[in-house]
CSV table of C-alpha atoms in Angstrom, one decimal:
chain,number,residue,atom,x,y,z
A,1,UNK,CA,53.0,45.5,36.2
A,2,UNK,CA,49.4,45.9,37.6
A,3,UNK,CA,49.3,49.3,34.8
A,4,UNK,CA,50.6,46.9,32.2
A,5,UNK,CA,47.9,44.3,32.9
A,6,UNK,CA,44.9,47.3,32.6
A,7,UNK,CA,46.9,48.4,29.1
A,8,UNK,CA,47.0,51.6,30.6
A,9,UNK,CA,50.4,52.2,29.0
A,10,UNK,CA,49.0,52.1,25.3
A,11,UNK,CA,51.0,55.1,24.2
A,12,UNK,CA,54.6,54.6,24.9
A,13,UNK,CA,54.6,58.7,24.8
A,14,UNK,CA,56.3,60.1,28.1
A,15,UNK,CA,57.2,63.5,29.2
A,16,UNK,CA,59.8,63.6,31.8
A,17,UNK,CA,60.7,66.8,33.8
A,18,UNK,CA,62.4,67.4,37.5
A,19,UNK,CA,61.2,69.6,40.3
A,20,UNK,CA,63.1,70.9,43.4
A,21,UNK,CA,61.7,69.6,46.9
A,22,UNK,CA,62.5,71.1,50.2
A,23,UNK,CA,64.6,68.8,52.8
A,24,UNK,CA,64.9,69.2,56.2
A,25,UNK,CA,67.9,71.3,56.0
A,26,UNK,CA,67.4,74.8,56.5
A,27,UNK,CA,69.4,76.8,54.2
A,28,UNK,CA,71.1,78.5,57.2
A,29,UNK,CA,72.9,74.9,58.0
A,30,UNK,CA,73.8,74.5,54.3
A,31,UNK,CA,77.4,75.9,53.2
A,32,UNK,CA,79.1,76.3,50.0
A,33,UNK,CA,82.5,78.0,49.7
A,34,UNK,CA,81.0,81.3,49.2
A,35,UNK,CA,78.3,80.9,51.9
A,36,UNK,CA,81.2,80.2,54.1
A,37,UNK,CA,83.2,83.1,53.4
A,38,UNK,CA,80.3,85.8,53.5
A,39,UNK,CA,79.4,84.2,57.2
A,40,UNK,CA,83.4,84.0,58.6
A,41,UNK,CA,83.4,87.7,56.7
A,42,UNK,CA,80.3,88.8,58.4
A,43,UNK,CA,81.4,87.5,62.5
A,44,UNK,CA,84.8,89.3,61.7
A,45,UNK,CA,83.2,92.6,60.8
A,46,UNK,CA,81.2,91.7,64.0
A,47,UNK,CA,83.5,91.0,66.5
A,48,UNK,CA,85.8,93.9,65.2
A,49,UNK,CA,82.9,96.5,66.1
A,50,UNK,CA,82.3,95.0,69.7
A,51,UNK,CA,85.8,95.8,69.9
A,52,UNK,CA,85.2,99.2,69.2
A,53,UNK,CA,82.5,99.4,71.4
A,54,UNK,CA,84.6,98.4,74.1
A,55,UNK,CA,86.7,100.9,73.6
A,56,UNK,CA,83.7,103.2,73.9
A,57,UNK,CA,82.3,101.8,77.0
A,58,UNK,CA,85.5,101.9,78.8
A,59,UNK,CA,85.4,105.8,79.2
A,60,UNK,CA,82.0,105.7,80.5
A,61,UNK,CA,81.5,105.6,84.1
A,62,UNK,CA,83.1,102.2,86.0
A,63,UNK,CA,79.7,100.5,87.1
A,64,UNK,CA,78.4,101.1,83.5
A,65,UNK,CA,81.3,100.4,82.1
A,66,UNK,CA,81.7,96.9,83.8
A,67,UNK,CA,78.4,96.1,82.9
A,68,UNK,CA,78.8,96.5,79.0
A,69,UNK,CA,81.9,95.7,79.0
A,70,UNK,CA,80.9,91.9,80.4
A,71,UNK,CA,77.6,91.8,78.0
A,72,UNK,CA,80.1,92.6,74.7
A,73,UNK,CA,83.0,90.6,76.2
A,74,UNK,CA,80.0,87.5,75.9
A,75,UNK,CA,78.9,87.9,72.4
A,76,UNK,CA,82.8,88.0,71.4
A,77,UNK,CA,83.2,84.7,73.0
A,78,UNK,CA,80.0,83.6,71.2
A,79,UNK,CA,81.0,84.7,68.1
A,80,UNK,CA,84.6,83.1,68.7
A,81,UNK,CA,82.9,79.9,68.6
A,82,UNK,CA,81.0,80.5,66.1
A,83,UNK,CA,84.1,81.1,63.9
A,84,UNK,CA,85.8,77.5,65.3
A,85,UNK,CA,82.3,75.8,64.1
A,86,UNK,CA,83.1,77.0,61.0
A,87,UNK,CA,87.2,76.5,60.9
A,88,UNK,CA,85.7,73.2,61.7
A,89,UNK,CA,82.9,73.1,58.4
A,90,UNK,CA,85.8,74.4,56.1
A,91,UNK,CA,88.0,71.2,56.2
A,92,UNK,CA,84.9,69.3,55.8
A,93,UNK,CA,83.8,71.1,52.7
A,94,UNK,CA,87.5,71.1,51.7
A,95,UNK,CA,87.1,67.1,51.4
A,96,UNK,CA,83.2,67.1,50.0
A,97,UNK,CA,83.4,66.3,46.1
A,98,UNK,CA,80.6,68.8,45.7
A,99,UNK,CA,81.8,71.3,47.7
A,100,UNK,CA,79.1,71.6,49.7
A,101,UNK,CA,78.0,70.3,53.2
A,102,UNK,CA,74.8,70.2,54.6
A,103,UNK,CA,74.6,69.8,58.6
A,104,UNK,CA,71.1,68.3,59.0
A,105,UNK,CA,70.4,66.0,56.2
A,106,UNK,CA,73.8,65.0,54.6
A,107,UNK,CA,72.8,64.5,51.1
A,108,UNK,CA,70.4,67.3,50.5
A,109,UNK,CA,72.3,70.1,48.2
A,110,UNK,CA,71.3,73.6,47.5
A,111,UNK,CA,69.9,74.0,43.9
A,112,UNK,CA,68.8,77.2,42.0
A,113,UNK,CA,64.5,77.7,41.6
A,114,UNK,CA,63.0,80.9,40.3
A,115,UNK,CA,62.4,82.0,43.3
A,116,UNK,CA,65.7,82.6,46.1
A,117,UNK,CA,66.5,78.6,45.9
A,118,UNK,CA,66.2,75.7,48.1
A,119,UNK,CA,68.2,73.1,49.7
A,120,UNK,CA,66.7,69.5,48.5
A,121,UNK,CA,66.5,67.2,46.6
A,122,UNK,CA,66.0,66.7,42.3
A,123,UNK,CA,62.9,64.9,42.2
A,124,UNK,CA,62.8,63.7,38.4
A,125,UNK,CA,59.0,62.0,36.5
A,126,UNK,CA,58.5,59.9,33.7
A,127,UNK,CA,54.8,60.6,33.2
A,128,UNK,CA,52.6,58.7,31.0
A,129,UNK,CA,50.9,61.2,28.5
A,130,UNK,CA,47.7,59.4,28.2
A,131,UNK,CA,46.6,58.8,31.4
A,132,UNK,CA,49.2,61.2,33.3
A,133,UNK,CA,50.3,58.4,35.5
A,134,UNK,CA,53.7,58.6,36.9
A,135,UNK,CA,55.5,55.7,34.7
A,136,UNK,CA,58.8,56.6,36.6
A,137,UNK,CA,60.8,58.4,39.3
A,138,UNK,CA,63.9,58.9,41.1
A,139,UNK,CA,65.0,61.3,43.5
A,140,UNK,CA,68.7,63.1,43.0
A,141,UNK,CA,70.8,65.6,44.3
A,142,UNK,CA,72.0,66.9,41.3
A,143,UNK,CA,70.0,70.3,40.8
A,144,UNK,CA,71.1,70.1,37.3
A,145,UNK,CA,68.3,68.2,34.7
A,146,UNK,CA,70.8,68.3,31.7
A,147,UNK,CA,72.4,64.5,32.2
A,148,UNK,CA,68.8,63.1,33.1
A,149,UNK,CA,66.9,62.8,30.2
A,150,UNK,CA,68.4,59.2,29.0
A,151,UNK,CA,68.6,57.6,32.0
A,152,UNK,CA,64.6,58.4,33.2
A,153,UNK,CA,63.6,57.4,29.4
A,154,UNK,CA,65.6,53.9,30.0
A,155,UNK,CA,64.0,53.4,33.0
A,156,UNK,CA,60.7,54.4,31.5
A,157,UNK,CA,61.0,52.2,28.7
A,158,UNK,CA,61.6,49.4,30.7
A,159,UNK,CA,58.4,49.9,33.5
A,160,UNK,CA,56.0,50.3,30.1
A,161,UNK,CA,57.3,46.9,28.9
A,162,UNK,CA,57.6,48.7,25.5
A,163,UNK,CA,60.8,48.5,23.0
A,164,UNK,CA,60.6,51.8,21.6
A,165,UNK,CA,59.8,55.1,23.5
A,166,UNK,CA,59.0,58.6,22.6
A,167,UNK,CA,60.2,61.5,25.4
A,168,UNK,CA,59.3,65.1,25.7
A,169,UNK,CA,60.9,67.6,28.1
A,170,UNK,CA,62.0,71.4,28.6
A,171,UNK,CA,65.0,72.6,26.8
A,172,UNK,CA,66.5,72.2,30.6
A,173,UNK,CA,67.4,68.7,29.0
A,174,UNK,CA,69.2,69.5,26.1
A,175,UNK,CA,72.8,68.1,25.9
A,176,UNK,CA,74.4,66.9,22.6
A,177,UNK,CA,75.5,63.7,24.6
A,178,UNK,CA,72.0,63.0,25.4
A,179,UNK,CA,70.4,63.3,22.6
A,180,UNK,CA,72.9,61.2,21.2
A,181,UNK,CA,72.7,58.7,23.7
A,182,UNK,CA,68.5,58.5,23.2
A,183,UNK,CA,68.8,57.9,19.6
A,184,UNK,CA,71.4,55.2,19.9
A,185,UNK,CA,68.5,53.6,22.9
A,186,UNK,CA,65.7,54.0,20.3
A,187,UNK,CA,64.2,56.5,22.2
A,188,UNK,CA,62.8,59.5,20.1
A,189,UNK,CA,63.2,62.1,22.0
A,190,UNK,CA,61.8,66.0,21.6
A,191,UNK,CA,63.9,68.5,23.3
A,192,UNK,CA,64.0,72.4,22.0
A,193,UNK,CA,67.5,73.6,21.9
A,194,UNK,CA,68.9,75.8,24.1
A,195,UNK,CA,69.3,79.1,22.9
A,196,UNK,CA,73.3,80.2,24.3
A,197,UNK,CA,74.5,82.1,21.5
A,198,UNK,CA,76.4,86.0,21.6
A,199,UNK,CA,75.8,86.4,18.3
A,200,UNK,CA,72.2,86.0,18.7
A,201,UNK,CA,71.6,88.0,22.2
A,202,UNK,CA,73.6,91.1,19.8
A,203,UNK,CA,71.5,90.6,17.3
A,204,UNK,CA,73.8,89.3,14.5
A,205,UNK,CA,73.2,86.2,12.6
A,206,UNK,CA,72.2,82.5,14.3
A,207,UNK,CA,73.9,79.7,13.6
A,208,UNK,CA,70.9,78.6,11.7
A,209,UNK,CA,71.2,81.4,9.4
A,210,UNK,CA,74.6,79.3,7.8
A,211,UNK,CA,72.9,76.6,5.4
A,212,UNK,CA,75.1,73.7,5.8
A,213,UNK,CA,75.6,71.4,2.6
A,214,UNK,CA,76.6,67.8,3.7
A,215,UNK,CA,78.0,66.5,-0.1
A,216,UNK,CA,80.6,69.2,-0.2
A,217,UNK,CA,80.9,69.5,3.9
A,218,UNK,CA,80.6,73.4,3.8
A,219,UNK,CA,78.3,76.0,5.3
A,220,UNK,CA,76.5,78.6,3.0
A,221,UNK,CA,76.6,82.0,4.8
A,222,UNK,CA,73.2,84.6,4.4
A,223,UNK,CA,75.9,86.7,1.7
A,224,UNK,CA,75.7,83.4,-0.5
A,225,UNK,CA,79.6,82.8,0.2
A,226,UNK,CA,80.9,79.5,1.3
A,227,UNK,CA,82.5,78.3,4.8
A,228,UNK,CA,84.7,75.6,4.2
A,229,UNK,CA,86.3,73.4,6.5
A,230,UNK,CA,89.8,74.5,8.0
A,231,UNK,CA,90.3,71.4,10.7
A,232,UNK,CA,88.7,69.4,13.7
A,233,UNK,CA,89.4,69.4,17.3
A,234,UNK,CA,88.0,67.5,20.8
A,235,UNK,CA,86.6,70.1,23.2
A,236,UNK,CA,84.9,68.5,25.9
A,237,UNK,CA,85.3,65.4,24.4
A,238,UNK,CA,83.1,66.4,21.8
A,239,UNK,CA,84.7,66.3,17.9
A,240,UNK,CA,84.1,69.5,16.4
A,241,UNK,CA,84.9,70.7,12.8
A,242,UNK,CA,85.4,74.2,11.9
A,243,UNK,CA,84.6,76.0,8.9
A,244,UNK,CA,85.0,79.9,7.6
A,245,UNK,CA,85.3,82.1,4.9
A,246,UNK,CA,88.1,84.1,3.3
A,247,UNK,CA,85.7,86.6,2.1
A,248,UNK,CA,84.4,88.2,5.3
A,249,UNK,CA,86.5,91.3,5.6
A,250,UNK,CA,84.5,93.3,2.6
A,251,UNK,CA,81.5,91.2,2.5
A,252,UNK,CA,78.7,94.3,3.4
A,253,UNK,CA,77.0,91.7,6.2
A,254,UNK,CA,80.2,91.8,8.5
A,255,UNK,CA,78.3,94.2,10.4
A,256,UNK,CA,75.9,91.6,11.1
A,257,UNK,CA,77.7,89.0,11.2
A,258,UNK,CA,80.7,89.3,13.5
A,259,UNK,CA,83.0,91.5,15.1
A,260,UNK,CA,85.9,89.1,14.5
A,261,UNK,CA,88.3,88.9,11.2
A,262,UNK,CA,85.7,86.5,10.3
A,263,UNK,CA,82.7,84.4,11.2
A,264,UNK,CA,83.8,80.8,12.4
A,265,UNK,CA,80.8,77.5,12.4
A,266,UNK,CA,81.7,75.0,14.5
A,267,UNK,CA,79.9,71.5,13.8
A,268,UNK,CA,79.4,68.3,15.5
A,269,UNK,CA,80.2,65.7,14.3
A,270,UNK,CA,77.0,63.8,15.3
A,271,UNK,CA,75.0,67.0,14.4
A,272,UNK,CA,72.8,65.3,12.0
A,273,UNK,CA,71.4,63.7,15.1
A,274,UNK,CA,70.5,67.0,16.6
A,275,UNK,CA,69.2,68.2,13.3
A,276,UNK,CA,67.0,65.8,13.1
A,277,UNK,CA,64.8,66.0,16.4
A,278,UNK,CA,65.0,69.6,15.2
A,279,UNK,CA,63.1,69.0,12.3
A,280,UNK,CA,60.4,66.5,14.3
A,281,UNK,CA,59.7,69.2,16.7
A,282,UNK,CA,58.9,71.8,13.9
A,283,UNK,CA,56.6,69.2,12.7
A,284,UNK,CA,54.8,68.6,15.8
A,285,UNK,CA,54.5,71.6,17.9
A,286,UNK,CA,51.8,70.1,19.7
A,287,UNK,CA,54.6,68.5,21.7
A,288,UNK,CA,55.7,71.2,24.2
A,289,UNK,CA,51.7,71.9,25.1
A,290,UNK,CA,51.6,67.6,26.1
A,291,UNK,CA,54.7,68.0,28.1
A,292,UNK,CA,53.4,70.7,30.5
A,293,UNK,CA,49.8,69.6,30.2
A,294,UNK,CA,51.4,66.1,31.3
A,295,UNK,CA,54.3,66.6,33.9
A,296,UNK,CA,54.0,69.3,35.5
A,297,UNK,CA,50.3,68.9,36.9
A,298,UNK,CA,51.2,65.6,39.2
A,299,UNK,CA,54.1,67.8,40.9
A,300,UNK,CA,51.8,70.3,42.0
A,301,UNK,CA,49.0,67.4,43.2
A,302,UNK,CA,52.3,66.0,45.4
A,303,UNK,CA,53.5,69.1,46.6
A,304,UNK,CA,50.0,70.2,47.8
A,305,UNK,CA,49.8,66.8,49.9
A,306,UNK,CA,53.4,67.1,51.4
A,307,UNK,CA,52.9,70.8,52.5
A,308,UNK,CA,54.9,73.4,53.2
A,309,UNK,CA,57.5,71.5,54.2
A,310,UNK,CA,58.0,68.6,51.7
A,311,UNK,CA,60.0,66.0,52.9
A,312,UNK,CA,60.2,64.7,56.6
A,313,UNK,CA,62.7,62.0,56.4
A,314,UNK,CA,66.7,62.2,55.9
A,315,UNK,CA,69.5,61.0,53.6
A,316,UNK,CA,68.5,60.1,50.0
A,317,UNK,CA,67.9,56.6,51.4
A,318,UNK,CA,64.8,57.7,53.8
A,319,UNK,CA,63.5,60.7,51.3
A,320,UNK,CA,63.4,58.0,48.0
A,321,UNK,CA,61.2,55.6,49.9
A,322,UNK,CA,59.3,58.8,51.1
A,323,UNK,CA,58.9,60.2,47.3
A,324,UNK,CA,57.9,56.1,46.4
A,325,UNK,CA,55.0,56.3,49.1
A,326,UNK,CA,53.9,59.4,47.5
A,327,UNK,CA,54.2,58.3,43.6
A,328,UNK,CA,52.4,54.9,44.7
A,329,UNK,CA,49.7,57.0,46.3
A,330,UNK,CA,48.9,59.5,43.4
A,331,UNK,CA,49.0,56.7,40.9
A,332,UNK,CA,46.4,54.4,42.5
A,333,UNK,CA,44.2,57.6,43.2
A,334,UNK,CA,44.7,58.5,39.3
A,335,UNK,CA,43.7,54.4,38.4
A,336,UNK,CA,40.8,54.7,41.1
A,337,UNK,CA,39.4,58.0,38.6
A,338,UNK,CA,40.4,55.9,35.8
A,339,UNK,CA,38.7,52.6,36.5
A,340,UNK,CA,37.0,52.9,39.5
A,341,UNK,CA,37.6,51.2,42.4
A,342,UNK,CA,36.0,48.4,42.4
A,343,UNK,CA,37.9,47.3,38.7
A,344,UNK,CA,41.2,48.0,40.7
A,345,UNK,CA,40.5,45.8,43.7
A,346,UNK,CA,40.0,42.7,41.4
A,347,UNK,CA,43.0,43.6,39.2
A,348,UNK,CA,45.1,43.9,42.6
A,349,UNK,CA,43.5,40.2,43.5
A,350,UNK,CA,44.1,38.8,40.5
């Protein structure tokens, strides 16, 4: 409200973007199914060369032999126990929806970062691209940014006081359902499409290649033949139509086309939708440069004052009051820069 008042959210232009934060939860005291079976794996292999070196110290003189034989028989116990522990973790991760468990801080989840990972917590911005204040936050433990884009512009939307809402963010954000979803909100949103086609990694034709003509519903292929439509189907709760050519088996593009009888285009059918932001991005490339000039800058600043270490509290409770205390913190040092802080003390009075 106190932003509002000072119209420093003129531009209703956000980008949003999530980073990773350590919790205290050392990775060693987080366990996924797989972490679990490499560590029972591991105290197996363990205990089974102990044995062997039982065996080995048995035919060594008796006062040795006792002596060894007491120090391996102790690790074996040790690593017995270990192994209950973990009998112990397994029906707990059994139960956990996520299938994971984390033994210091409950709700903190392992997530993939460039670097080897981290267990933490999703810390996602709405950041104001004029004066980089942080318009919005919320802290998740879904490591995943692709459901978050609509639900940080909502909330974005609604601290600017504004009705309609332009977002940028990373092609980490691209879903079909969100996109969808922001242009039903009146939010415009810029997102670059992920790139996750086998044709295009081989080196055979895009997607984009196929010209698709919406009065007669058909794709034009680069060998100027037509893909009509065949049927539709739901996949993922998504309706797709399906189109392809019965000309692809001596057309002299096969090659680099498809490996297949012929090439099949799948469409959406809310594609138009996606098609569309498309287009506004080509116009404005601009965007992508605002989004990392804008979000990424105020996650470093927070980092830097957390240290090492991050967060210090527990649950998702503790850590989003923590991340609040934070936000509040670099947005009244941003206004201070701003405004001064003088201006700030007799907005905060008044």
């Amino acid at each position: 409200m106190l932003c509002q008042r000072l119209d420093l959210f003129s531009e209703a232009l956000v980008a949003i973007d999530g980073s990773k934060f350590k919790a205290v939860n050392h990775r060693d005291r987080n366990f996924t199914s797989a972490k679990l079976e490499r560590r029972m794996r591991d105290i197996e292999e363990s205990i089974g060369r102990y044995l062997l070196a039982m065996d080995t110290a048995d035919r060594q003189e008796p006062v040795i032999a006792k002596a060894r034989t007491e120090r391996l028989q102790d690790k074996i116990a040790a690593l017995k126990e270990q192994m209950r522990s973990l009998k112990e973790i397994e029906v707990r991760l059994n139960a956990a929806p996520d299938g994971q468990v984390s033994l210091t801080d409950p709700d903190a989840r392992s997530m993939k970062t460039r670097g080897t990972g981290v267990v933490g917590y999703n810390v996602q911005t709405a950041v104001d691209a004029k004066h980089h204040l942080i318009v919005a936050h919320e802290v998740t433990n879904n490591g995943i940014d692709r459901d978050q884009l609509t639900a940080m512009a909502k909330l974005a939307r609604t601290e600017m006081g504004v009705d309609k809402l332009t977002a940028i963010a990373d092609r980490g954000y691209y879903k079909s359902e969100e996109m969808l979803a922001c242009h039903e909100a009146g939010i415009t949103a810029f997102v670059p499409k992920t790139v996750t086609s086998s044709a295009t990694a081989h080196g055979r034709f895009s997607k984009d290649d196929f010209i698709y003509d919406p009065p007669a519903n058909e794709f034009r292929c680069p060998a100027g033949e037509r893909l009509i439509w065949r049927f539709s189907t739901v996949e993922c709760g998504l309706k797709l139509s399906k189109y392809w050519s019965s000309n692809c088996q001596p057309c002299a593009l096969k090659e680099n086309c498809t490996p297949g009888p012929q090439r099949r285009v799948t469409r959406w059918e809310h594609e138009t939708v996606l098609e569309e932001m498309q287009t506004r991005l080509d116009h404005a490339p601009e965007m992508m440069r605002i989004r990392r000039q804008t979000v990424e800058h105020p996650f470093g600043t927070i980092k830097a004052w957390m240290g090492a270490t991050h967060f210090l509290t527990r649950t998702i409770g503790r850590v989003s009051t923590e991340m609040s205390l934070h936000v509040l913190a670099y947005n009244m040092k941003r206004v201070i820069a701003l405004l001064g802080s003088e201006r700030l003390i007799e907005a905060m009075r008044a």
